[in-house]
Short mmCIF file of C-alpha atoms in Angstrom, two decimals:
data_model
loop_
_atom_site.label_atom_id
_atom_site.label_comp_id
_atom_site.label_asym_id
_atom_site.label_seq_id
_atom_site.Cartn_x
_atom_site.Cartn_y
_atom_site.Cartn_z
CA MET A 1 26.97 -22.95 32.44
CA MET A 2 28.32 -19.43 31.45
CA ARG A 3 28.59 -20.68 27.74
CA SER A 4 24.95 -21.62 28.14
CA MET A 5 23.82 -18.26 29.42
CA ILE A 6 25.80 -16.67 26.68
CA LYS A 7 24.11 -19.00 23.97
CA THR A 8 20.81 -18.23 25.38
CA THR A 9 21.45 -14.33 25.66
CA VAL A 10 22.66 -14.52 21.97
CA ALA A 11 19.54 -16.49 20.89
CA CYS A 12 17.29 -14.11 22.79
CA ALA A 13 18.81 -11.02 21.10
CA ALA A 14 18.48 -12.73 17.91
CA LEU A 15 14.78 -13.42 18.44
CA LEU A 16 14.27 -10.00 19.45
CA ALA A 17 16.10 -8.39 16.53
CA ALA A 18 13.98 -10.61 13.94
CA ALA A 19 10.89 -9.24 16.00
CA HIS A 20 10.91 -5.98 14.57
CA PRO A 21 13.04 -3.98 12.18
CA ALA A 22 16.27 -2.38 13.23
CA TRP A 23 14.80 1.30 12.56
CA ALA A 24 11.75 0.87 14.85
CA GLU A 25 11.81 0.90 18.53
CA ALA A 26 8.81 -1.23 18.79
CA ASP A 27 6.81 -3.33 16.44
CA LEU A 28 3.45 -2.13 16.94
CA GLU A 29 2.03 -3.94 13.62
CA GLY A 30 -0.86 -6.27 13.84
CA VAL A 31 -4.59 -6.18 13.73
CA TRP A 32 -5.98 -4.41 16.87
CA LYS A 33 -9.43 -3.65 18.55
CA ILE A 34 -10.70 -1.62 21.57
CA ALA A 35 -10.52 -3.77 24.66
CA THR A 36 -13.69 -2.08 25.95
CA PRO A 37 -16.38 -0.57 24.18
CA THR A 38 -16.01 3.27 24.68
CA PRO A 39 -18.93 5.12 23.13
CA ALA A 40 -18.12 7.89 25.66
CA LEU A 41 -14.58 9.38 26.11
CA LEU A 42 -13.92 10.00 29.77
CA THR A 43 -10.95 11.35 31.42
CA ASP A 44 -8.26 9.10 33.16
CA GLN A 45 -9.77 9.76 36.33
CA GLY A 46 -13.20 8.52 34.96
CA THR A 47 -14.93 11.81 34.68
CA LEU A 48 -16.52 14.07 31.95
CA PRO A 49 -13.79 16.14 30.59
CA PRO A 50 -13.69 19.65 31.71
CA LEU A 51 -15.89 21.40 29.18
CA THR A 52 -15.95 25.23 29.26
CA LYS A 53 -19.18 26.82 29.14
CA ALA A 54 -19.52 26.87 25.51
CA GLY A 55 -18.08 23.45 25.12
CA LEU A 56 -21.04 22.27 27.53
CA GLU A 57 -23.54 24.01 25.69
CA ILE A 58 -22.54 21.94 22.28
CA TYR A 59 -22.19 18.92 24.20
CA ASN A 60 -25.74 19.07 25.85
CA GLN A 61 -27.04 19.84 22.49
CA ASN A 62 -25.72 16.73 21.06
CA GLN A 63 -26.83 14.65 24.26
CA ALA A 64 -30.35 15.90 23.76
CA ALA A 65 -30.15 15.14 20.03
CA ILE A 66 -28.86 11.57 20.84
CA ALA A 67 -31.83 11.11 23.41
CA LYS A 68 -34.32 11.82 20.59
CA GLY A 69 -32.51 9.50 18.28
CA ASP A 70 -31.30 12.21 16.22
CA ARG A 71 -27.65 12.15 14.95
CA ARG A 72 -28.15 13.25 11.33
CA SER A 73 -28.65 16.85 12.33
CA TRP A 74 -25.42 17.21 13.98
CA ASP A 75 -23.16 14.09 13.50
CA PRO A 76 -20.90 14.09 10.47
CA VAL A 77 -20.58 10.35 11.02
CA ALA A 78 -24.34 9.93 10.08
CA LYS A 79 -23.34 11.21 6.70
CA CYS A 80 -20.50 8.81 6.49
CA LYS A 81 -18.00 11.41 7.04
CA PRO A 82 -14.83 10.33 8.85
CA PRO A 83 -15.40 10.00 12.83
CA GLY A 84 -11.75 11.90 13.24
CA GLU A 85 -9.56 11.53 16.05
CA PRO A 86 -9.51 9.61 18.46
CA ARG A 87 -13.55 8.75 17.96
CA THR A 88 -12.39 6.25 14.80
CA TYR A 89 -10.62 3.88 17.12
CA THR A 90 -13.90 3.23 18.98
CA GLU A 91 -16.32 3.25 16.30
CA MET A 92 -18.42 0.09 15.71
CA ASN A 93 -15.83 -1.72 18.08
CA TRP A 94 -14.36 -2.48 14.73
CA PRO A 95 -10.71 -3.53 14.24
CA PHE A 96 -7.85 -1.68 12.57
CA GLU A 97 -4.68 -2.89 11.30
CA LEU A 98 -1.36 -0.94 12.18
CA PHE A 99 1.53 -0.96 9.68
CA GLN A 100 4.87 0.71 10.11
CA SER A 101 7.87 1.67 8.10
CA LYS A 102 10.96 3.64 8.75
CA ASP A 103 9.19 6.85 7.45
CA ARG A 104 5.46 6.23 8.41
CA ILE A 105 2.71 4.58 10.29
CA ASP A 106 -0.55 3.58 8.98
CA PHE A 107 -3.82 2.85 10.93
CA LEU A 108 -5.97 1.05 8.48
CA PHE A 109 -9.55 1.01 9.92
CA GLN A 110 -12.27 -1.34 8.86
CA TRP A 111 -14.86 1.47 9.41
CA ASN A 112 -15.41 2.63 5.89
CA ARG A 113 -11.90 1.58 4.76
CA LEU A 114 -10.51 4.67 6.36
CA ASP A 115 -6.76 5.18 6.67
CA ARG A 116 -4.66 7.45 9.10
CA ALA A 117 -1.47 7.96 7.82
CA ILE A 118 1.42 9.54 9.85
CA PRO A 119 4.88 10.53 8.72
CA ILE A 120 7.64 9.96 11.14
CA MET A 121 9.31 13.56 11.14
CA ASP A 122 10.61 15.72 13.81
CA LYS A 123 8.27 18.79 12.89
CA GLN A 124 4.84 19.36 11.11
CA ILE A 125 4.94 20.47 7.52
CA ASP A 126 3.56 23.46 6.69
CA ASP A 127 1.24 22.35 3.88
CA PRO A 128 -2.28 22.12 4.12
CA ASP A 129 -4.55 25.23 3.93
CA GLU A 130 -7.66 23.32 5.30
CA PRO A 131 -8.01 21.10 8.28
CA PHE A 132 -8.41 17.32 8.09
CA TYR A 133 -10.68 14.68 9.70
CA PHE A 134 -7.99 12.98 11.30
CA GLY A 135 -5.92 16.33 11.83
CA GLN A 136 -2.25 16.68 10.56
CA SER A 137 0.08 14.30 12.69
CA VAL A 138 3.92 13.91 12.93
CA ALA A 139 5.28 11.00 14.73
CA GLN A 140 8.77 10.14 16.40
CA TRP A 141 9.98 7.32 18.43
CA ASP A 142 11.21 7.89 21.96
CA GLY A 143 12.49 4.53 23.05
CA ASN A 144 9.56 2.09 22.77
CA VAL A 145 7.06 4.99 22.70
CA LEU A 146 5.68 6.26 19.45
CA LYS A 147 4.98 10.11 20.09
CA VAL A 148 2.32 11.79 18.19
CA GLU A 149 1.61 15.06 17.82
CA VAL A 150 -1.78 16.22 16.12
CA GLU A 151 -3.05 19.72 15.05
CA ASN A 152 -5.37 21.10 12.21
CA ILE A 153 -8.27 18.87 12.99
CA LYS A 154 -11.77 19.47 11.30
CA PRO A 155 -13.90 21.23 13.68
CA ASN A 156 -16.96 19.54 12.66
CA THR A 157 -15.54 16.23 14.05
CA PHE A 158 -16.37 14.90 17.59
CA LEU A 159 -13.92 13.32 20.17
CA ASP A 160 -16.50 10.51 20.77
CA ASP A 161 -19.77 9.08 19.96
CA ALA A 162 -21.52 10.96 22.65
CA GLY A 163 -20.62 14.20 20.80
CA LEU A 164 -17.79 15.81 22.91
CA PRO A 165 -16.89 18.78 20.65
CA HIS A 166 -13.87 20.43 20.11
CA SER A 167 -12.69 23.75 18.33
CA ASP A 168 -9.90 24.55 15.82
CA ASP A 169 -7.57 25.29 18.75
CA LEU A 170 -7.68 21.49 19.59
CA THR A 171 -4.21 19.75 19.60
CA ILE A 172 -3.70 16.39 20.66
CA ASP A 173 -0.48 14.80 21.99
CA GLU A 174 -0.46 10.94 21.86
CA THR A 175 1.60 8.10 22.85
CA TRP A 176 1.46 4.47 21.43
CA ARG A 177 3.31 1.83 23.23
CA LEU A 178 2.97 -1.93 23.90
CA ARG A 179 1.90 -2.85 27.40
CA ASP A 180 2.48 -6.53 26.53
CA PRO A 181 2.84 -8.31 23.32
CA ASP A 182 -0.88 -8.28 23.02
CA THR A 183 -2.03 -4.94 24.32
CA LEU A 184 -1.49 -1.81 22.57
CA VAL A 185 -2.05 1.39 24.71
CA GLY A 186 -2.87 4.93 23.33
CA THR A 187 -2.63 8.10 25.57
CA PHE A 188 -4.36 11.20 24.47
CA HIS A 189 -3.42 14.74 25.92
CA PHE A 190 -5.99 17.02 24.83
CA VAL A 191 -5.56 20.81 24.71
CA ASP A 192 -8.38 23.32 23.42
CA PRO A 193 -8.95 26.27 25.81
CA THR A 194 -12.00 27.14 23.92
CA ILE A 195 -13.84 24.05 24.50
CA TYR A 196 -12.23 22.73 27.54
CA SER A 197 -11.13 24.63 30.83
CA SER A 198 -7.77 22.76 31.33
CA PRO A 199 -5.95 20.09 29.36
CA TRP A 200 -7.34 16.59 29.98
CA ASP A 201 -5.97 12.97 29.44
CA ALA A 202 -7.56 9.98 28.14
CA THR A 203 -6.29 6.40 27.47
CA LEU A 204 -7.72 3.72 25.13
CA VAL A 205 -6.45 0.25 25.36
CA PHE A 206 -6.69 -2.19 22.44
CA LYS A 207 -6.02 -5.97 22.24
CA ARG A 208 -4.15 -7.75 19.50
CA GLN A 209 -6.47 -9.92 17.38
CA PRO A 210 -5.96 -13.51 16.66
CA ALA A 211 -3.38 -14.37 13.62
CA GLY A 212 -5.15 -14.55 10.53
CA THR A 213 -7.86 -11.90 11.61
CA ARG A 214 -8.86 -9.82 8.46
CA VAL A 215 -9.96 -6.34 8.55
CA LEU A 216 -12.88 -6.54 6.27
CA GLU A 217 -14.02 -4.05 3.47
CA ASP A 218 -16.80 -1.83 4.74
CA SER A 219 -18.59 0.74 2.68
CA CYS A 220 -20.43 3.31 5.10
CA THR A 221 -22.74 4.45 2.29
CA ASP A 222 -23.64 0.85 1.40
CA ARG A 223 -24.23 0.01 5.08
CA THR A 224 -26.31 2.99 5.90
CA ASN A 225 -28.06 2.89 2.65
CA SER A 226 -26.87 6.71 2.23
CA ASN A 227 -28.22 6.86 -1.41
CA ASP A 228 -28.80 10.43 -1.07
CA TYR A 229 -25.15 11.10 -1.83
CA ALA A 230 -25.54 9.28 -5.18
CA THR A 231 -28.07 11.46 -6.88
CA ILE A 232 -26.94 12.69 -10.13
CA ASP A 233 -28.82 14.69 -12.53
CA ASN A 234 -29.14 12.65 -15.33
CA SER A 235 -29.74 15.55 -17.60
CA LEU A 236 -26.10 16.27 -17.23
CA VAL A 237 -25.07 12.78 -18.58
CA LYS A 238 -24.38 12.57 -22.17
CA MET B 1 22.18 8.13 -13.27
CA LYS B 2 19.61 8.27 -10.78
CA SER B 3 16.10 8.94 -11.77
CA GLU B 4 14.16 11.81 -10.25
CA ARG B 5 12.19 10.95 -7.51
CA ARG B 6 8.47 11.84 -8.17
CA ARG B 7 6.15 13.28 -5.38
CA PRO B 8 2.81 11.93 -5.48
CA VAL B 9 0.22 13.61 -7.26
CA ARG B 10 -2.13 15.63 -4.79
CA SER B 11 -5.50 14.46 -4.79
CA GLY B 12 -7.39 17.72 -5.71
CA LEU B 13 -6.59 17.19 -9.48
CA TRP B 14 -8.12 13.53 -8.98
CA LEU B 15 -11.03 14.71 -7.34
CA ALA B 16 -11.75 17.12 -10.50
CA LEU B 17 -11.08 14.22 -12.69
CA ALA B 18 -13.52 12.06 -10.97
CA ALA B 19 -16.15 14.72 -11.36
CA SER B 20 -15.36 14.81 -14.99
CA VAL B 21 -15.70 11.41 -15.34
CA ALA B 22 -18.74 10.93 -13.35
CA ILE B 23 -20.78 13.57 -15.13
CA GLY B 24 -19.53 12.29 -18.50
CA THR B 25 -18.82 15.41 -19.97
CA ALA B 26 -15.75 16.54 -21.65
CA GLY B 27 -13.68 19.50 -20.37
CA LEU B 28 -12.80 20.03 -16.47
CA ASP B 29 -13.93 23.49 -16.42
CA ALA B 30 -17.26 22.97 -17.91
CA VAL B 31 -17.68 19.85 -15.78
CA THR B 32 -16.79 21.45 -12.60
CA GLU B 33 -19.60 24.08 -13.39
CA ALA B 34 -22.02 21.71 -14.05
CA ALA B 35 -21.04 19.81 -10.82
CA LYS B 36 -21.52 22.89 -8.76
CA ALA B 37 -24.78 23.80 -10.08
CA GLN B 38 -25.99 20.53 -8.70
CA VAL B 39 -24.60 20.64 -5.33
CA SER B 40 -27.21 21.35 -2.76
CA ARG B 41 -26.21 23.09 0.14
CA ALA B 42 -27.81 23.06 3.62
CA THR B 43 -30.73 25.28 3.84
CA GLU B 44 -30.23 28.42 6.41
CA GLN B 45 -32.81 26.41 8.67
CA ASP B 46 -30.31 23.45 8.78
CA ILE B 47 -27.33 25.62 9.48
CA GLU B 48 -29.46 27.36 12.47
CA ALA B 49 -30.17 24.37 13.87
CA ALA B 50 -26.61 22.95 13.80
CA ASN B 51 -24.06 23.32 16.21
CA PRO B 52 -21.88 26.24 16.29
CA ALA B 53 -18.74 24.29 15.79
CA PHE B 54 -19.57 23.56 12.33
CA GLN B 55 -22.13 26.25 11.22
CA GLY B 56 -19.32 27.89 9.32
CA LEU B 57 -18.79 24.75 7.39
CA LEU B 58 -22.18 24.26 6.68
CA ARG B 59 -22.23 27.80 5.13
CA GLY B 60 -19.43 26.58 2.84
CA GLN B 61 -16.70 28.51 4.32
CA ARG B 62 -13.53 27.02 3.89
CA THR B 63 -11.98 26.92 7.32
CA THR B 64 -8.17 27.77 7.69
CA ILE B 65 -6.41 26.94 11.04
CA ASP B 66 -3.38 28.75 12.28
CA THR B 67 -1.63 25.84 13.33
CA SER B 68 1.61 27.99 14.21
CA LYS B 69 -0.40 29.16 17.23
CA ASN B 70 -1.11 25.60 18.30
CA ARG B 71 2.62 24.92 17.70
CA GLU B 72 3.66 27.85 20.05
CA ALA B 73 1.01 26.52 22.51
CA ARG B 74 2.44 23.24 22.64
CA GLY B 75 6.04 24.54 22.92
CA GLY B 76 7.20 22.37 20.06
CA PRO B 77 9.76 22.79 17.84
CA GLY B 78 10.05 26.51 16.37
CA GLY B 79 11.57 27.65 13.16
CA PRO B 80 10.24 26.87 9.60
CA PRO B 81 8.38 23.92 8.89
CA ALA B 82 9.74 20.77 7.55
CA ALA B 83 9.97 20.13 3.91
CA PHE B 84 8.74 17.49 1.94
CA PRO B 85 10.97 14.44 1.90
CA GLY B 86 12.97 14.51 -1.48
CA GLY B 87 11.99 18.07 -1.83
CA PRO B 88 14.20 21.26 -1.61
CA GLY B 89 15.64 21.26 1.94
CA GLY B 90 14.09 17.96 2.90
CA PRO B 91 15.28 14.72 3.89
CA ALA B 92 16.70 12.41 1.27
CA VAL B 93 14.61 9.78 -0.21
CA PRO B 94 15.84 6.21 0.39
CA ASN B 95 16.98 3.97 -2.41
CA PRO B 96 14.35 1.62 -3.39
CA SER B 97 15.02 -1.98 -2.22
CA ARG B 98 16.68 -4.13 -4.97
CA ASP B 99 14.84 -7.08 -3.43
CA PRO B 100 12.51 -8.25 -6.52
CA ARG B 101 10.11 -9.73 -4.10
CA ASP B 102 10.09 -6.56 -1.69
CA PHE B 103 7.32 -3.95 -3.17
CA SER B 104 7.02 -2.11 -0.01
CA GLY B 105 7.47 1.69 -0.28
CA ASN B 106 5.62 4.45 -1.98
CA TRP B 107 4.70 4.39 -5.85
CA THR B 108 3.25 7.01 -8.21
CA GLY B 109 1.84 6.06 -11.64
CA GLY B 110 -0.18 7.85 -13.96
CA GLY B 111 0.77 10.60 -16.66
CA GLU B 112 2.48 9.21 -19.61
CA ASN B 113 2.70 5.68 -17.78
CA GLY B 114 -0.92 5.42 -16.79
CA ALA B 115 -2.76 2.28 -18.34
CA PRO B 116 -1.72 3.04 -21.71
CA GLY B 117 -2.96 -0.39 -23.20
CA ALA B 118 -6.32 0.06 -21.96
CA LYS B 119 -9.11 -0.83 -24.49
CA ILE B 120 -12.87 -0.13 -24.91
CA VAL B 121 -14.71 -2.97 -23.29
CA GLU B 122 -18.29 -1.72 -22.81
CA LYS B 123 -18.95 1.66 -23.81
CA ARG B 124 -22.06 2.73 -21.99
CA PRO B 125 -24.00 5.64 -23.47
CA GLY B 126 -24.72 7.28 -20.13
CA TRP B 127 -23.60 7.27 -16.50
CA VAL B 128 -26.59 6.42 -14.36
CA ALA B 129 -26.71 6.77 -10.68
CA THR B 130 -27.76 3.25 -9.83
CA THR B 131 -24.73 2.75 -7.56
CA THR B 132 -23.93 4.26 -4.06
CA LEU B 133 -21.22 7.00 -3.95
CA ASP B 134 -18.72 4.29 -3.02
CA GLY B 135 -19.74 2.44 -5.97
CA GLN B 136 -18.99 5.59 -7.92
CA ARG B 137 -16.07 6.27 -6.22
CA MET B 138 -14.35 2.87 -6.88
CA LEU B 139 -14.82 3.50 -10.44
CA PHE B 140 -11.58 5.46 -10.16
CA VAL B 141 -9.78 4.41 -7.22
CA ASP B 142 -10.31 0.60 -6.60
CA LEU B 143 -8.87 -2.71 -7.78
CA GLY B 144 -5.29 -1.12 -7.60
CA VAL B 145 -5.80 0.15 -11.20
CA THR B 146 -5.66 3.87 -10.36
CA PRO B 147 -2.84 5.17 -12.22
CA THR B 148 -2.20 7.46 -9.21
CA GLY B 149 -0.22 5.28 -7.08
CA GLY B 150 0.39 4.79 -3.21
CA HIS B 151 1.96 3.19 -0.58
CA ILE B 152 2.74 -0.60 -0.50
CA TYR B 153 3.15 -2.44 2.90
CA GLN B 154 4.18 -5.97 2.68
CA ASN B 155 4.51 -8.99 5.27
CA LYS B 156 4.17 -12.67 4.86
CA ASN B 157 0.57 -12.55 5.04
CA GLU B 158 -0.47 -9.68 2.82
CA LEU B 159 0.22 -6.95 0.48
CA VAL B 160 -1.80 -3.70 1.29
CA PHE B 161 -1.93 -1.06 -1.42
CA VAL B 162 -2.86 2.37 0.26
CA ARG B 163 -3.92 4.85 -2.43
CA SER B 164 -2.47 8.13 -2.26
CA THR B 165 -5.85 9.48 -3.71
CA GLU B 166 -8.05 8.82 -0.97
CA LEU B 167 -6.27 6.91 1.65
CA ARG B 168 -7.97 3.59 1.47
CA ALA B 169 -6.54 0.27 1.19
CA ARG B 170 -6.71 -2.80 -0.88
CA ARG B 171 -5.55 -5.88 0.65
CA ILE B 172 -3.93 -8.85 -1.29
CA TYR B 173 -3.54 -12.00 0.96
CA PHE B 174 -0.77 -14.64 0.26
CA THR B 175 -2.87 -17.81 0.19
CA ASP B 176 -3.67 -20.39 -2.27
CA HIS B 177 -7.47 -20.34 -1.94
CA HIS B 178 -10.01 -17.74 -2.32
CA THR B 179 -12.40 -16.98 0.52
CA PRO B 180 -15.07 -19.61 0.11
CA GLY B 181 -18.43 -18.01 -0.76
CA ALA B 182 -16.85 -14.69 -0.77
CA VAL B 183 -19.30 -11.81 -0.66
CA PRO B 184 -18.62 -9.38 -3.51
CA THR B 185 -16.75 -6.21 -2.26
CA TYR B 186 -15.46 -3.18 -4.27
CA ASN B 187 -11.91 -4.38 -3.97
CA GLY B 188 -12.90 -8.13 -4.55
CA ASP B 189 -11.49 -10.97 -3.05
CA SER B 190 -7.60 -11.09 -4.06
CA ILE B 191 -5.13 -13.69 -3.32
CA ALA B 192 -1.46 -13.80 -4.61
CA HIS B 193 1.42 -16.15 -5.07
CA TRP B 194 4.84 -15.71 -6.52
CA GLU B 195 5.83 -17.18 -9.77
CA GLY B 196 9.64 -16.58 -9.71
CA ASN B 197 9.77 -12.81 -9.18
CA THR B 198 6.47 -12.06 -10.44
CA LEU B 199 3.76 -11.50 -8.04
CA VAL B 200 0.44 -13.11 -9.59
CA VAL B 201 -2.50 -11.51 -7.85
CA ASP B 202 -6.02 -13.31 -8.71
CA THR B 203 -9.24 -11.19 -8.04
CA ILE B 204 -12.81 -12.48 -8.00
CA ALA B 205 -15.97 -11.38 -6.08
CA ILE B 206 -15.98 -7.62 -7.41
CA LYS B 207 -18.71 -5.25 -7.03
CA GLY B 208 -19.87 -2.04 -8.49
CA MET B 209 -18.84 -0.66 -11.56
CA ILE B 210 -14.95 -0.42 -12.25
CA ALA B 211 -13.31 1.95 -14.73
CA LYS B 212 -10.11 1.94 -16.66
CA LEU B 213 -9.02 5.49 -17.38
CA ASP B 214 -6.69 6.16 -20.38
CA ASN B 215 -4.82 9.44 -20.89
CA ASP B 216 -7.57 10.70 -23.03
CA LEU B 217 -9.13 13.11 -20.80
CA GLU B 218 -10.59 15.14 -23.58
CA HIS B 219 -13.03 12.54 -24.35
CA GLY B 220 -13.61 11.46 -20.74
CA LEU B 221 -14.54 7.78 -19.72
CA HIS B 222 -13.99 5.25 -22.57
CA HIS B 223 -12.84 2.26 -20.69
CA LEU B 224 -15.96 1.19 -18.57
CA LEU B 225 -16.33 -2.17 -17.14
CA MET B 226 -19.38 -3.27 -15.47
CA ALA B 227 -18.29 -5.62 -12.79
CA ARG B 228 -20.63 -8.82 -13.09
CA PRO B 229 -20.01 -11.59 -10.61
CA THR B 230 -18.24 -13.53 -13.41
CA LEU B 231 -15.55 -10.72 -13.57
CA HIS B 232 -12.11 -12.42 -13.04
CA VAL B 233 -8.87 -10.20 -12.95
CA VAL B 234 -5.44 -11.47 -12.79
CA GLU B 235 -2.49 -9.13 -12.24
CA ARG B 236 1.27 -9.92 -12.86
CA ILE B 237 3.38 -7.57 -11.02
CA THR B 238 7.27 -7.29 -11.51
CA LYS B 239 9.74 -4.98 -10.28
CA SER B 240 12.56 -3.57 -12.26
CA ALA B 241 16.19 -4.63 -11.75
CA ASP B 242 16.97 -1.24 -10.33
CA GLY B 243 14.00 -1.22 -8.10
CA GLU B 244 12.83 1.99 -9.63
CA THR B 245 9.50 0.66 -11.13
CA LEU B 246 6.75 -1.86 -10.72
CA THR B 247 4.97 -3.08 -13.68
CA ASP B 248 1.35 -4.23 -13.54
CA VAL B 249 0.03 -6.27 -16.31
CA GLU B 250 -3.91 -6.72 -15.46
CA THR B 251 -5.95 -9.19 -17.57
CA TRP B 252 -9.73 -8.35 -17.28
CA ASP B 253 -11.78 -11.33 -18.22
CA ASP B 254 -15.54 -11.58 -18.00
CA PRO B 255 -16.91 -14.62 -19.85
CA ALA B 256 -20.35 -13.43 -19.62
CA SER B 257 -19.39 -10.30 -21.75
CA GLY B 258 -18.86 -12.43 -24.72
CA LYS B 259 -15.78 -10.45 -25.49
CA PRO B 260 -12.22 -11.21 -25.08
CA PRO B 261 -10.10 -10.33 -22.15
CA VAL B 262 -8.62 -6.96 -21.85
CA VAL B 263 -5.12 -6.56 -20.97
CA THR B 264 -3.78 -3.53 -19.70
CA THR B 265 -0.73 -2.14 -18.16
CA THR B 266 0.13 0.42 -15.47
CA VAL B 267 3.73 1.27 -14.53
CA PHE B 268 4.38 2.68 -11.11
CA HIS B 269 7.63 4.64 -10.10
CA TYR B 270 9.37 4.63 -6.68
CA ALA B 271 8.95 7.88 -5.04
CA ALA B 272 9.20 10.01 -2.27
CA ASP B 273 6.58 9.46 0.52
CA ALA B 274 5.09 12.80 1.07
CA PRO B 275 2.52 13.04 3.97
CA ALA B 276 -0.92 12.14 2.89
CA TYR B 277 -4.05 13.72 4.25
CA ASP B 278 -7.46 12.64 4.16
CA SER B 279 -10.16 15.35 3.28
CA GLU B 280 -10.45 16.28 -0.38
CA TYR B 281 -12.07 13.05 -1.19
CA GLU B 282 -14.15 12.74 1.82
CA ASP B 283 -15.80 15.87 1.00
CA GLY B 284 -15.83 15.26 -2.65
CA GLY B 285 -19.03 13.34 -1.71
CA ASP B 286 -20.69 16.64 -1.33
CA LEU B 287 -20.66 17.01 -5.09
CA PHE B 288 -23.26 14.25 -5.31
CA GLY B 289 -25.70 15.51 -2.28
CA PRO B 290 -26.35 17.67 0.61
CA GLY B 291 -23.17 20.19 1.03
CA TYR B 292 -21.70 19.32 4.37
CA GLY B 293 -18.21 20.27 4.16
CA THR B 294 -16.00 22.48 2.30
CA GLY B 295 -16.82 20.61 -1.04
CA PHE B 296 -16.17 22.13 -4.26
CA LYS B 297 -14.69 25.55 -4.31
#
């Protein structure tokens, strides 16, 4: 009996070892998709995030524009700019593929083939002289949880499709973990004193897609026929 | 003696290169000026109507964020920022795997090793805006022929090549059959199998215009291939015994061209995996249309 239990334990340990690389605390790899369409990001309490007066003014402008069917005047996504963080995870309810290595995590989105690459390091690199659509992120493992610090996010992005704004003060502390083998949970702790009166938290849940699911090639400019970007003065062409 | 690890080329250079080739003129400086001349930025009326959050961007102001303030607010680690892996004071770069079938890791190419064997296939007199921006961008970066390299992930189902220039992925699936009725895409429908320790990648259903660049920047784009539905590309990729290089021999065959196949070679070197960011290429599109981000400076 004892021998059988030991064998079973060893076998289970071997299976677990094979399930993910030795250096990773959890195997997050796979194709994932948002479990519930999330056009508007709410707090974990199900409320509108605590916007300041300045933040609410921008948000209301965006909401009014949306009501009129206008995105192009305010939403960079309408011009095929990257949706940013964390909006890209919810865009079009499309899947993304997650890859991980010892030194790096990549979220490969279907949306316009975007990639969010995160180095696994203990602190930020003081490198960029400009902000980025996905911000500047570093990640570390804490047990089975991947912790990500994000800063330096382009202020012309929005946190969701509904036009939740942010300033260049925004920082996001994220965690990524498996709730079960087929459920990936991302938590987001937003701090932005200019736009939000207090820190707030939101959670996104993703479901693993069936084996063999492919993340397809999407071209935003083709999809939206945004040919205005492709106009070249042919007098410059030799 | 261990070869020196290379750091990936920052994408700004390649953006400038892309502009140079797109406009089809010689000389980066002159091209950049010409490019700037046709950038149409948002009007003052547009800016006034925009949200304050990005009015500055619309005015073409490059925004610099003081990230140290953010770090202090977060109470995170202080002290000097981290150094690049493989750089001075940075963490060591791991040795490449010696497994000849393990291509995972970060690879750079270009420079003296970028597609030296490329031949003129179809020299076009001009560069006409008949494709979308993506089509134009794919000229330089897709189908894995970019000499700039990127990061490779590999598992039993697929090999994914994430380009360092603009952080977009090309997927190659380990299967023995193409997608039935594959709709043409910029990356095409790529499948792969092993012949010994050589990865053989077969690609069809490629759309848009695809370019082969040589090192002869002085004369701009010479190696231009217009993708027809008949274009078929076969790549044979091998890893060196020391694990330090990948050699990708590409055969470009378009029976409809009436010309013999073109064989080119791109060599990639194992490299430090420097953090990669997104925006330079994203805003490079402003060259072709309304200025919306930082664009060219």
